[in-house]
Structure formats: C-alpha cells, structure tokens
mmCIF file of C-alpha atoms and ligand atoms in Angstrom:
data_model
loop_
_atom_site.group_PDB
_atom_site.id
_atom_site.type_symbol
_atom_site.label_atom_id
_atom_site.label_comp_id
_atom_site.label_asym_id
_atom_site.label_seq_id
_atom_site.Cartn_x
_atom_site.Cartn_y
_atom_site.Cartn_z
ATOM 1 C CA UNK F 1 -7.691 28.556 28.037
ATOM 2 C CA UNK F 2 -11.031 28.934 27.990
ATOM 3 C CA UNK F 3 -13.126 32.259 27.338
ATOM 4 C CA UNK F 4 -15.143 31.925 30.031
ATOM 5 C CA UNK F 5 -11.972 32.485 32.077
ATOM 6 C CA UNK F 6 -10.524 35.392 30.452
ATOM 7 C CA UNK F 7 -11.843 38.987 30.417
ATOM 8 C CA UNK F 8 -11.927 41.451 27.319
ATOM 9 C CA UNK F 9 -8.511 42.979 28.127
ATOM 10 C CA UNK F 10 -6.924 39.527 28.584
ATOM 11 C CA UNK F 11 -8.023 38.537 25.385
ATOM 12 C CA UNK F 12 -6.963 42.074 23.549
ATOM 13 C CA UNK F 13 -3.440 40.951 24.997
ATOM 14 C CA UNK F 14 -3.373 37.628 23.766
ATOM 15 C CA UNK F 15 -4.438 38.988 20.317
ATOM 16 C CA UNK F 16 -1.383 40.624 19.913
ATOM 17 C CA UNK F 17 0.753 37.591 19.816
ATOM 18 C CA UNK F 18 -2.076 34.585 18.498
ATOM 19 C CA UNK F 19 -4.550 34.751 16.082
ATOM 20 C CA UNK F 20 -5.902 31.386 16.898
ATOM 21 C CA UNK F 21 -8.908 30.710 18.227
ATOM 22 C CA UNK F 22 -11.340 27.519 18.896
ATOM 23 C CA UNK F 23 -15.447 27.193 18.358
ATOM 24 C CA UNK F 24 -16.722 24.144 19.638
ATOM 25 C CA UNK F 25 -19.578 22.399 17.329
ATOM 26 C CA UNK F 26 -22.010 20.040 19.410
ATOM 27 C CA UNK F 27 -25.667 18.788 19.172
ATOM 28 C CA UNK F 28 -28.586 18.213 21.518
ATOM 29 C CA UNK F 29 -30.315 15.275 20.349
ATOM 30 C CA UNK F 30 -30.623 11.530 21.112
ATOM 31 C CA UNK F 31 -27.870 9.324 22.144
ATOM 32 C CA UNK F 32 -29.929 6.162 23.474
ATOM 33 C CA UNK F 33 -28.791 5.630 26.992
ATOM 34 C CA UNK F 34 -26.500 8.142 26.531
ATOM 35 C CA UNK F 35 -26.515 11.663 27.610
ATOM 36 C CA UNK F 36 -28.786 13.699 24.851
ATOM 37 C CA UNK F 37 -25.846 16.567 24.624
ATOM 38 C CA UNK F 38 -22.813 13.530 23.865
ATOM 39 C CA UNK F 39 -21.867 15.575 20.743
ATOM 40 C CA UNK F 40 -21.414 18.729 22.433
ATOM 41 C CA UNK F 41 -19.740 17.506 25.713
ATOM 42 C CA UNK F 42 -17.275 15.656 23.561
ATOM 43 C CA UNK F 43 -16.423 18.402 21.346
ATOM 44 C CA UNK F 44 -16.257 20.840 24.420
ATOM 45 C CA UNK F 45 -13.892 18.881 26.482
ATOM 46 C CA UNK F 46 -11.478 17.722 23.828
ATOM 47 C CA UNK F 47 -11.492 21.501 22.867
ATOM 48 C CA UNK F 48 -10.726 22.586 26.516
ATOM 49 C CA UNK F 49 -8.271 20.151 26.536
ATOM 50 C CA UNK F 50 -6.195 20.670 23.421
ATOM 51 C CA UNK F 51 -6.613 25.009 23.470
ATOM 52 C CA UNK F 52 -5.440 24.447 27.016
ATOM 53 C CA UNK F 53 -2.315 22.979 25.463
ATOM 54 C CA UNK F 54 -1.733 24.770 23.205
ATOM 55 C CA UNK F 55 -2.411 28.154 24.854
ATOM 56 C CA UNK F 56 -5.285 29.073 22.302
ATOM 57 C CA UNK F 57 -8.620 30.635 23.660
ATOM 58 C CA UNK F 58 -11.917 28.212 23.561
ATOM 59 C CA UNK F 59 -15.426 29.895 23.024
ATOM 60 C CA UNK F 60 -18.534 28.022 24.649
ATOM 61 C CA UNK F 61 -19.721 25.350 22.666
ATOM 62 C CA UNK F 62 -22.575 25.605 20.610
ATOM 63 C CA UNK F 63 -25.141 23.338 21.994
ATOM 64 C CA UNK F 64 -27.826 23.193 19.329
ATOM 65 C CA UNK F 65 -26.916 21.845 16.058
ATOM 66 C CA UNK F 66 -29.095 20.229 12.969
ATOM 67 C CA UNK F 67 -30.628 16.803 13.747
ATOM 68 C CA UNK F 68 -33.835 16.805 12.051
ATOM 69 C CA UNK F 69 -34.254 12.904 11.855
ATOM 70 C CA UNK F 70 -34.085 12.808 15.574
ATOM 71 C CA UNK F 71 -37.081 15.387 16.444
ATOM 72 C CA UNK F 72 -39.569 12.152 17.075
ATOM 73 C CA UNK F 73 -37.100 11.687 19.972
ATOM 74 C CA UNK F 74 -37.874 13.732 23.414
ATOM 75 C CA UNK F 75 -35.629 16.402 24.476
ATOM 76 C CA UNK F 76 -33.927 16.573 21.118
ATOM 77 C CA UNK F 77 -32.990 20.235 19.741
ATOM 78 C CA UNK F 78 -33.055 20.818 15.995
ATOM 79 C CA UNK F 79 -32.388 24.352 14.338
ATOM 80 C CA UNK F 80 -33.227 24.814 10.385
ATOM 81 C CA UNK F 81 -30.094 24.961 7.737
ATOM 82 C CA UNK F 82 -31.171 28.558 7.843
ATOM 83 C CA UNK F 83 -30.689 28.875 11.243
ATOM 84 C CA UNK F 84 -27.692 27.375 11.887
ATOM 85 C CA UNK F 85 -25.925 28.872 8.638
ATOM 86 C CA UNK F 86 -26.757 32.373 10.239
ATOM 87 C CA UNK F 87 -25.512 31.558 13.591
ATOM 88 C CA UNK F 88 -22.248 30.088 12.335
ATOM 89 C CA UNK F 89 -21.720 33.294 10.572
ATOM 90 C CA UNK F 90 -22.455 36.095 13.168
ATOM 91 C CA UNK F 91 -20.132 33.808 15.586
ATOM 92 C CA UNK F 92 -17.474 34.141 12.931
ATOM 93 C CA UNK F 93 -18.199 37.597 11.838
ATOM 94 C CA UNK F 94 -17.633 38.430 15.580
ATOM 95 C CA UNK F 95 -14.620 36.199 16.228
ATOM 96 C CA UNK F 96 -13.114 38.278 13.299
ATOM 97 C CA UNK F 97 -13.681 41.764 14.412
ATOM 98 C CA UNK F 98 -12.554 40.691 17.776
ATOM 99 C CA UNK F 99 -9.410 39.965 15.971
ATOM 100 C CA UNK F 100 -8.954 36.595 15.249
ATOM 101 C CA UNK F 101 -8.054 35.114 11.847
ATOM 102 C CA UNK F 102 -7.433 31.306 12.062
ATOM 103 C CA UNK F 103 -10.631 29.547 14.014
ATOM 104 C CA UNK F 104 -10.649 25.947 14.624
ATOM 105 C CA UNK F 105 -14.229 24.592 14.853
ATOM 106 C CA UNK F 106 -14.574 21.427 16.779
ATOM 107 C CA UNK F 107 -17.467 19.396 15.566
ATOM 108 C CA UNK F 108 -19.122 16.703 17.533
ATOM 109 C CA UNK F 109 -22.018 16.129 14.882
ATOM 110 C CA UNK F 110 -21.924 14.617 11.380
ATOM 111 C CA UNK F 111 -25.654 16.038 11.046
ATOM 112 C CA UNK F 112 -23.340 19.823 11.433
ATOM 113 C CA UNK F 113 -21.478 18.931 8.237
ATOM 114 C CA UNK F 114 -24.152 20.789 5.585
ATOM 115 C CA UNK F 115 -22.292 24.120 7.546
ATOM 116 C CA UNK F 116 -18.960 23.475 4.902
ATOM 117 C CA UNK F 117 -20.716 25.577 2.052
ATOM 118 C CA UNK F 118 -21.317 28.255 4.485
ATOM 119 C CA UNK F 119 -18.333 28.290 5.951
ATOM 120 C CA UNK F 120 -16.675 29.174 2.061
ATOM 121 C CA UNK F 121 -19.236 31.490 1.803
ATOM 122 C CA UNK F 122 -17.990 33.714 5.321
ATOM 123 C CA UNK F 123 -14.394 32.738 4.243
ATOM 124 C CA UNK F 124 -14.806 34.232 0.564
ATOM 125 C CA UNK F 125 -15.730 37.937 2.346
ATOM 126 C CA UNK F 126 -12.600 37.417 4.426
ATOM 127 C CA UNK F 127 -9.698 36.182 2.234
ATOM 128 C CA UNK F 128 -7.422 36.561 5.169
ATOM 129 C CA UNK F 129 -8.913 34.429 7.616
ATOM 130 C CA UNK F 130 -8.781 30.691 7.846
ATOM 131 C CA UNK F 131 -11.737 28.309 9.036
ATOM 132 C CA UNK F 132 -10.736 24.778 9.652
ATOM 133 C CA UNK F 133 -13.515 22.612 10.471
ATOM 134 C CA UNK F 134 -12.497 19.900 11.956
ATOM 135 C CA UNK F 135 -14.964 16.578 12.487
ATOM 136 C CA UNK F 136 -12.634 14.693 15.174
ATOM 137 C CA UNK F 137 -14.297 11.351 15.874
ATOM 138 C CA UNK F 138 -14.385 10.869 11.873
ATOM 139 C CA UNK F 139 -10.529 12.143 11.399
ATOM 140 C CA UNK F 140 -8.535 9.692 9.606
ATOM 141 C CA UNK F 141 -5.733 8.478 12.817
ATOM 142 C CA UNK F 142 -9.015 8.333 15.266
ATOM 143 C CA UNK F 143 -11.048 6.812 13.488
ATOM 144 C CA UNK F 144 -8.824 4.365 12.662
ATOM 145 C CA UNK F 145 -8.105 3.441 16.595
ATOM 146 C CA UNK F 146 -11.864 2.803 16.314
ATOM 147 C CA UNK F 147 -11.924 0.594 13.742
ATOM 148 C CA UNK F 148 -9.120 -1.378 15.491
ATOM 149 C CA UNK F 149 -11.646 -2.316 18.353
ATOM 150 C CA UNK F 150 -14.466 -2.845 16.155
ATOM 151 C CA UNK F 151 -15.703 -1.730 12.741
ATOM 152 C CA UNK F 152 -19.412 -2.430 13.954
ATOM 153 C CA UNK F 153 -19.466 1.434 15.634
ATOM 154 C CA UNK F 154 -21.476 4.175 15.053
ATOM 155 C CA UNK F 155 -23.835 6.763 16.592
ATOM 156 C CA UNK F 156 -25.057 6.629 20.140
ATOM 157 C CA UNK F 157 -22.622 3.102 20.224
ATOM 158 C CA UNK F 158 -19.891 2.215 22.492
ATOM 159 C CA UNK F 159 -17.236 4.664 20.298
ATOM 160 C CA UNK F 160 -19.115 7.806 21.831
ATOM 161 C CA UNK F 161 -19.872 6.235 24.923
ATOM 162 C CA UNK F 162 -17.098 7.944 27.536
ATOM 163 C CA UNK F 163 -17.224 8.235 31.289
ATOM 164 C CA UNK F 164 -17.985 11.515 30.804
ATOM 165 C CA UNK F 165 -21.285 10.902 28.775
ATOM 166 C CA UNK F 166 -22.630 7.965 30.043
ATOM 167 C CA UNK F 167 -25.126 8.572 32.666
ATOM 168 C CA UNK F 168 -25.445 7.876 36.226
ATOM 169 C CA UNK F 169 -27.560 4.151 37.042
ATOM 170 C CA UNK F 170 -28.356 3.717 33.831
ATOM 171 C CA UNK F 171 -27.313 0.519 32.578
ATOM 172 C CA UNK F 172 -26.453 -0.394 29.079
ATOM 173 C CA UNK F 173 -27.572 -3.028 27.146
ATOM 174 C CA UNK F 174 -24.545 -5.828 27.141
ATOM 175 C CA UNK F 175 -25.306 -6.771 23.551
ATOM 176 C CA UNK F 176 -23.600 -5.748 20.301
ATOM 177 C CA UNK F 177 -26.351 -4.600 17.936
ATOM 178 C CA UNK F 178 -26.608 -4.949 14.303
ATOM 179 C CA UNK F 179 -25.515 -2.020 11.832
ATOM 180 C CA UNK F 180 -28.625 -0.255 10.902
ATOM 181 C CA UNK F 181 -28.451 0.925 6.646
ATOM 182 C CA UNK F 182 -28.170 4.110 6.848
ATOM 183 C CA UNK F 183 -28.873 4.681 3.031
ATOM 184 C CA UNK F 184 -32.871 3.584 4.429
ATOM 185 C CA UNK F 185 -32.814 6.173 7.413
ATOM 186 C CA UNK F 186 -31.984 9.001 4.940
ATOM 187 C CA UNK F 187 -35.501 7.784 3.131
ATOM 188 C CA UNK F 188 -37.506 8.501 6.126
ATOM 189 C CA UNK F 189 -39.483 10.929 8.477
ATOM 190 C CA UNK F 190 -38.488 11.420 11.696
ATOM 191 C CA UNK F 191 -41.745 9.669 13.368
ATOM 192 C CA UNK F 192 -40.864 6.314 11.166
ATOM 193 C CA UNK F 193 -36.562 7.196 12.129
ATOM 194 C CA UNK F 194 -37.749 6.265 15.221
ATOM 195 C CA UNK F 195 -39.574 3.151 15.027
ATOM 196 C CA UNK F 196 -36.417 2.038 12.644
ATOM 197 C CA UNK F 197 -33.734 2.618 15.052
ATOM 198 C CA UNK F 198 -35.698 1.873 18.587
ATOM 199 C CA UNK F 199 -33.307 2.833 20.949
ATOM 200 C CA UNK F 200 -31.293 5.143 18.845
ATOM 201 C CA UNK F 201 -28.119 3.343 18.918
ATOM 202 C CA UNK F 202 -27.170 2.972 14.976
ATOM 203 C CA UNK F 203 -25.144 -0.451 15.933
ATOM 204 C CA UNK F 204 -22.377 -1.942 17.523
ATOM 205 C CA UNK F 205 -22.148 -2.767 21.091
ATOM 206 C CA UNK F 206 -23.099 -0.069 23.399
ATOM 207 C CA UNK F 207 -20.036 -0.058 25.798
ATOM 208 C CA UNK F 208 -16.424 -0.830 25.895
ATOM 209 C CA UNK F 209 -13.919 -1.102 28.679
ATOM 210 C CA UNK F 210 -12.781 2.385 29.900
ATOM 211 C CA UNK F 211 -8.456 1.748 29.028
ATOM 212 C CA UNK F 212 -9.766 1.220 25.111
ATOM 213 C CA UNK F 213 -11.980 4.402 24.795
ATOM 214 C CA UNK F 214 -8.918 6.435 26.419
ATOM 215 C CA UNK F 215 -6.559 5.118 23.921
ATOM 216 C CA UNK F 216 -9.498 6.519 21.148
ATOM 217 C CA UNK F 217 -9.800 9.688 23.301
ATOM 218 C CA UNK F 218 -5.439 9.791 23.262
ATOM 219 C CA UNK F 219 -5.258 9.450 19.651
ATOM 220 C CA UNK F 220 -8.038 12.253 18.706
ATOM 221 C CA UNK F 221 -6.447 14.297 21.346
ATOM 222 C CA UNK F 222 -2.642 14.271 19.527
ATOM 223 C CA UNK F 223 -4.599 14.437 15.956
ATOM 224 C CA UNK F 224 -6.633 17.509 16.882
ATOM 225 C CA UNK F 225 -3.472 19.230 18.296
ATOM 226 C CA UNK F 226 -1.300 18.538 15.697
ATOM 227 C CA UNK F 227 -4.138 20.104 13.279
ATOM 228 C CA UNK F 228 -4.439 23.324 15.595
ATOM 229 C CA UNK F 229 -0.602 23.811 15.336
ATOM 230 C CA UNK F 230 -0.054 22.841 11.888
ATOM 231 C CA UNK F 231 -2.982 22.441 9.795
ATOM 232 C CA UNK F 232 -3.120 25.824 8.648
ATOM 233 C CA UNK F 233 -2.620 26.802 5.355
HETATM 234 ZN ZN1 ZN C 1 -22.947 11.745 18.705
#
C-alpha cells in the first residue's frame, strides 16, 4: 500500500501489527533517450509493487539523488553528499518516531550508494531499528538474468530501458554500443563526462524486446520480496 493512500490513523493501525516500512531511492539525471527520472520511476514502481504484496506501507520516492558527473547534462538534478546525507536522516528520524523499525530503501541509483556510511551512522543512535538498503538492478539473482541477455549493459542501456521509461516517439538507436571504461569517467569533470559519453548511454544496445526485460523485471520483483520478508536480521 502506498502512503499516499492511507491517512495518519490508518497508518497508527497498521503500526500495531508491522513495523515494516519502504523508502524508495531514485535520481533525476540523464538517461539518453530515456526518461531523465528512469532511476526513480523504477525504484517507485517495483516498490509499489512488492509493499503492495506484501501489505507493507510505501513512502514517495525520493526524486533527487547524487549525480554530480551528469550536471553538464540539461534537466539533471544533483544534491551535495551533505545534502543528501541530511535528508536520508530526517526521513529516517521521522519514519522512526512514526513508529517504524525495519525500513527497506529501494535504490534506483548506484551514484546513491556513498548514503551506506550514513545510514550506520542513523542506525548506531537507534540500535533497534534495521535499515536495509537494497540496490535492486545490481542484486545478485537480477543481475544475473541480465547478464544472461547480454553482459554488454549498463546505464541509460537497454537493461533500464522498460515500457514504462522509455518515452513516447522517441526512437532508439538500433545499435549496440561499446562499453565505455568507467575507471576514465571517474577521472573527469562533468563538462568533459559529457563529451566522453555523447549520448549518455554507458554501452550496450539501447533496447531489448519487451518478454526479456519482464523476465528481468520478474526476477528483481521475487528477489526484492523475498528480501522485504526475510532479509532482516
Ligand atoms: Zn539509471
């Protein structure tokens, strides 16, 4: 269920029998041809999907997330490490007065990752919560249904490209790109990021036939569930 569905008393209720609750993680940055908010629809809807199985409440995602290689790139958001630490921590700090102790965070962005260290830090002035943070398109069984189809796969590339972030008349390019070296982006500003990576796609082709990305979006769907029920410690 989502939050935005639910009203303070319904939630007070649901408190009293599951202390479970989901934050999505996303990113508003460049995708290529792809929508620019691909990380944070994907994490949304496989969060809606899997707290709507399992009966566990779903906060709005958060839209913005750290992408500061990407800034040469129109319509791209980027928020500092400082930001985003303090952020992640108010949402947590109010997710655990509100009651809740074991919070699943969805995260659609590798670029989000830095927010582990924080995360101990929140979780070490509340020994009795749990944070699982939860990167799904890198988890182990998902990614390897990705690798089945192709190991060439990586940002802004067919693997994130769904029907629900692909874009109305655009048309994608029908030819598989090389894997840019990532180890040479790292060395760069984000004016030169951009003339590196031209479109934005990091490599592989830059769309797949609809039956294989649901058998990706099937597998991350069962993984992220499974984690939700039992990956708690
Ligand atoms: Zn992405």
């Amino acid at each position: 269920m989502q939050i935005q569905n639910m009203n303070w008393l319904q939630v007070e209720a649901h408190l009293q029998k599951d202390d479970r609750a989901i934050l999505p993680l996303g990113s508003t940055e460049q995708h290529a041809y792809l929508s620019l908010c691909t990380d944070h629809i994907l994490a949304s809807r496989l969060a809606c999907e899997v707290g709507e199985q399992a009966d566990v409440p779903v906060y709005p995602g958060i839209p913005f997330g750290m992408a500061p290689y990407f800034t040469a790139f129109p319509g791209t958001v980027n928020l500092q490490p400082a930001t985003y630490n303090a952020l992640v921590n108010d949402v947590l700090d109010s997710l655990y007065h509100s009651g809740f102790r074991r919070i699943m965070l969805i995260n659609g962005h590798g670029g989000n990752s830095p927010v582990q260290p924080q995360i101990h830090n929140w979780l070490n002035k509340h020994p009795d919560a749990r944070v699982l943070l939860h990167n799904w398109w890198a988890a182990t069984e998902t990614m390897k249904q990705v690798k089945h189809f192709s190991s060439n796969a990586s940002h802004a590339s067919w693997m994130e490209n769904f029907s629900w972030t692909r874009l109305a008349n655009v048309v994608m390019p029908d030819h598989e790109k090389p894997a840019l070296k990532l180890a040479a982006l790292a060395q760069l500003p984000a004016s030169q990021v951009k003339e590196y990576i031209g479109d934005g796609n990091y490599g592989g082709q830059y769309q797949r036939d609809d039956a294989d990305m649901m058998q990706i979006w099937e597998q991350a769907r069962q993984e992220t569930l499974a984690l939700l029920n039992d990956g708690w410690v």
